[in-house]
C-alpha positions as MATLAB code, in Angstrom:
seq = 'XXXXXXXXXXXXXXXXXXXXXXXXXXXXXXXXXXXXXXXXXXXXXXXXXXXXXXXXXXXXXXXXXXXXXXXXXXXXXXXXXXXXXXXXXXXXXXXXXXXXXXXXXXXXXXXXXXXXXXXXXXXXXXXXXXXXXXX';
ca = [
      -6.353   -5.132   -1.644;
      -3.949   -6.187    1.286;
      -1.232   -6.785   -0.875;
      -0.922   -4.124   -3.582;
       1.677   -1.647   -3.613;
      -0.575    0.889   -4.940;
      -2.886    0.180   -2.315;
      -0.637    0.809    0.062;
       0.501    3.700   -0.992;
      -2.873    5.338   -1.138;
      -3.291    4.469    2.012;
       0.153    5.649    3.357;
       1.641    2.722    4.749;
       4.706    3.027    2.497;
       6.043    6.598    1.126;
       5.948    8.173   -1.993;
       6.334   11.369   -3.651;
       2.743   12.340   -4.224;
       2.444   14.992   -6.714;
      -1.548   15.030   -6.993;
      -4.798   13.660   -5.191;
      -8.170   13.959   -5.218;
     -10.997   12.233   -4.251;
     -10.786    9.700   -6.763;
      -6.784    9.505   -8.020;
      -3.441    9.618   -7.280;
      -0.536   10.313   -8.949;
       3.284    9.627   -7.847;
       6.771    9.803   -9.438;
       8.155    6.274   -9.978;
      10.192    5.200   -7.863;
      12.269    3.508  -10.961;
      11.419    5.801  -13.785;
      12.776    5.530  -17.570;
      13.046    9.176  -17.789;
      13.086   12.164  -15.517;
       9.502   13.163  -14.376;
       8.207    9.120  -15.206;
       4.862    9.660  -13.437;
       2.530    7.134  -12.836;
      -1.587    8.011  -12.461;
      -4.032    5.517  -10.367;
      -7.722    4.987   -9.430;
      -7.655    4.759   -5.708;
     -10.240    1.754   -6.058;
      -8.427   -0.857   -6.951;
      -9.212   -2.127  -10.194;
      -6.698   -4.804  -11.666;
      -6.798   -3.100  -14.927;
      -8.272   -1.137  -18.079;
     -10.187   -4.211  -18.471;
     -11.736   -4.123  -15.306;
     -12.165   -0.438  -14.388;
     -15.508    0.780  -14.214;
     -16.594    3.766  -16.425;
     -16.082    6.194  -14.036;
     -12.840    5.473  -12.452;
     -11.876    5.267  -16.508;
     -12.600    8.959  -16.935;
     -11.632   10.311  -13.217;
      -8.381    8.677  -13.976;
      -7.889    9.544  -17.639;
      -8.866   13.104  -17.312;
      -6.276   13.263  -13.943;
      -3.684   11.599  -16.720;
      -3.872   14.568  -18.697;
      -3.809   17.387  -16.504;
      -0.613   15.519  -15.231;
       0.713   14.811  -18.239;
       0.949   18.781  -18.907;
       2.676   19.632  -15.807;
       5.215   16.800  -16.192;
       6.303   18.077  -19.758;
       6.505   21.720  -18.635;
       8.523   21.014  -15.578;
      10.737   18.951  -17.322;
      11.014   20.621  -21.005;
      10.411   17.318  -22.484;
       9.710   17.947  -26.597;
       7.123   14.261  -26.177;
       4.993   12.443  -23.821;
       4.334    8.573  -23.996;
       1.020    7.803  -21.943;
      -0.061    3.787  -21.281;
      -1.187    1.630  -19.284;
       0.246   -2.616  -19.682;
      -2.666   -5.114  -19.192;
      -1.658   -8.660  -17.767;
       1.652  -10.055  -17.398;
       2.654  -10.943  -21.081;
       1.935   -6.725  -21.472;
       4.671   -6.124  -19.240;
       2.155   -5.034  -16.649;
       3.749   -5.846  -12.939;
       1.651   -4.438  -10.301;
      -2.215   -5.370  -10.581;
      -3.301   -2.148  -10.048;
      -4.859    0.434  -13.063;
      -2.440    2.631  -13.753;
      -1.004    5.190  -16.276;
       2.671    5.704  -16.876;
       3.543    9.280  -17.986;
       6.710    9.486  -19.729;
       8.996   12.414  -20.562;
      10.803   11.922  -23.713;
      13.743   14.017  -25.029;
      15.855   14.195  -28.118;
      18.181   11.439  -28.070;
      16.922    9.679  -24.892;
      17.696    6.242  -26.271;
      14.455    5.303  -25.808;
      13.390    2.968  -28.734;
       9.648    2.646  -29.682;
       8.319   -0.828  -30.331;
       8.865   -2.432  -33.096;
       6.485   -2.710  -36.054;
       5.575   -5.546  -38.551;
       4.268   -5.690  -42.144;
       0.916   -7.797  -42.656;
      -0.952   -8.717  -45.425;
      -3.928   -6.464  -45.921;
      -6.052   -9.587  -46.506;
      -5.164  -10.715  -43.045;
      -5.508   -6.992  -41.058;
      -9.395   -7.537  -43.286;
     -10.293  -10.711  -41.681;
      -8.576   -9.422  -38.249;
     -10.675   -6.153  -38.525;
     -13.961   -8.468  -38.935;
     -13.705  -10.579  -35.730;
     -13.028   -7.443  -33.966;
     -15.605   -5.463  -35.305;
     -18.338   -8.803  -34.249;
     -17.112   -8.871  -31.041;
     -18.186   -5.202  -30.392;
];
């Protein structure tokens, strides 16, 4: 795509600090990462999303994600690992590319998980239902 960031930097028209590639994937610190060692793990097809990705590039790119995932937390001592990927805008998801952010965590990073809700089992049931036609 002529204007993705992603796709530019596969292509090398703007710099980044590669730290993996293969035929299929990249993978390149962020350039504006919540922890030390935030890595972030493409398809070099563009895909917009998780939604979107075909099979393949799915399991090219996960299996890249967790080979990458190992050598971040070794080289930076990190006791956890947070690995996503945001889908659309309301997700928080800002380039419209497939990706996976790899996140360091440490003790006391300040880093505060998402917040959780009680619901009413009746309505996780009926939830659980619609989901489970839809598949």
């Amino acid at each position: 795509m002529e204007d993705c960031i992603f796709c530019k930097i596969i292509n090398r028209q703007i710099p980044s600090d590669i730290i993996y590639e293969d035929d299929q994937t990249l993978a390149i610190l962020d350039i504006r990462p919540v922890s030390r060692g935030h890595a972030l793990v493409m398809p070099k097809k563009h895909t917009e999303d998780l939604l979107s990705a075909t099979g393949e590039d799915l399991v090219n790119t996960i299996k890249v994600t967790q080979k990458i995932t190992r050598a971040v937390k070794d080289a930076t001592g990190a006791i956890g690992m947070n690995v996503s990927t945001n889908n659309g805008a309301a997700a928080g998801q800002v380039i419209f590319h497939l990706h996976f952010h790899i996140i360091p965590r440490f003790g006391n990073d300040n880093l505060s998980p998402w917040p959780h809700q009680e619901t009413e089992p009746k309505t996780r049931a009926e939830l659980a239902e619609k989901i489970k036609k839809l598949l």
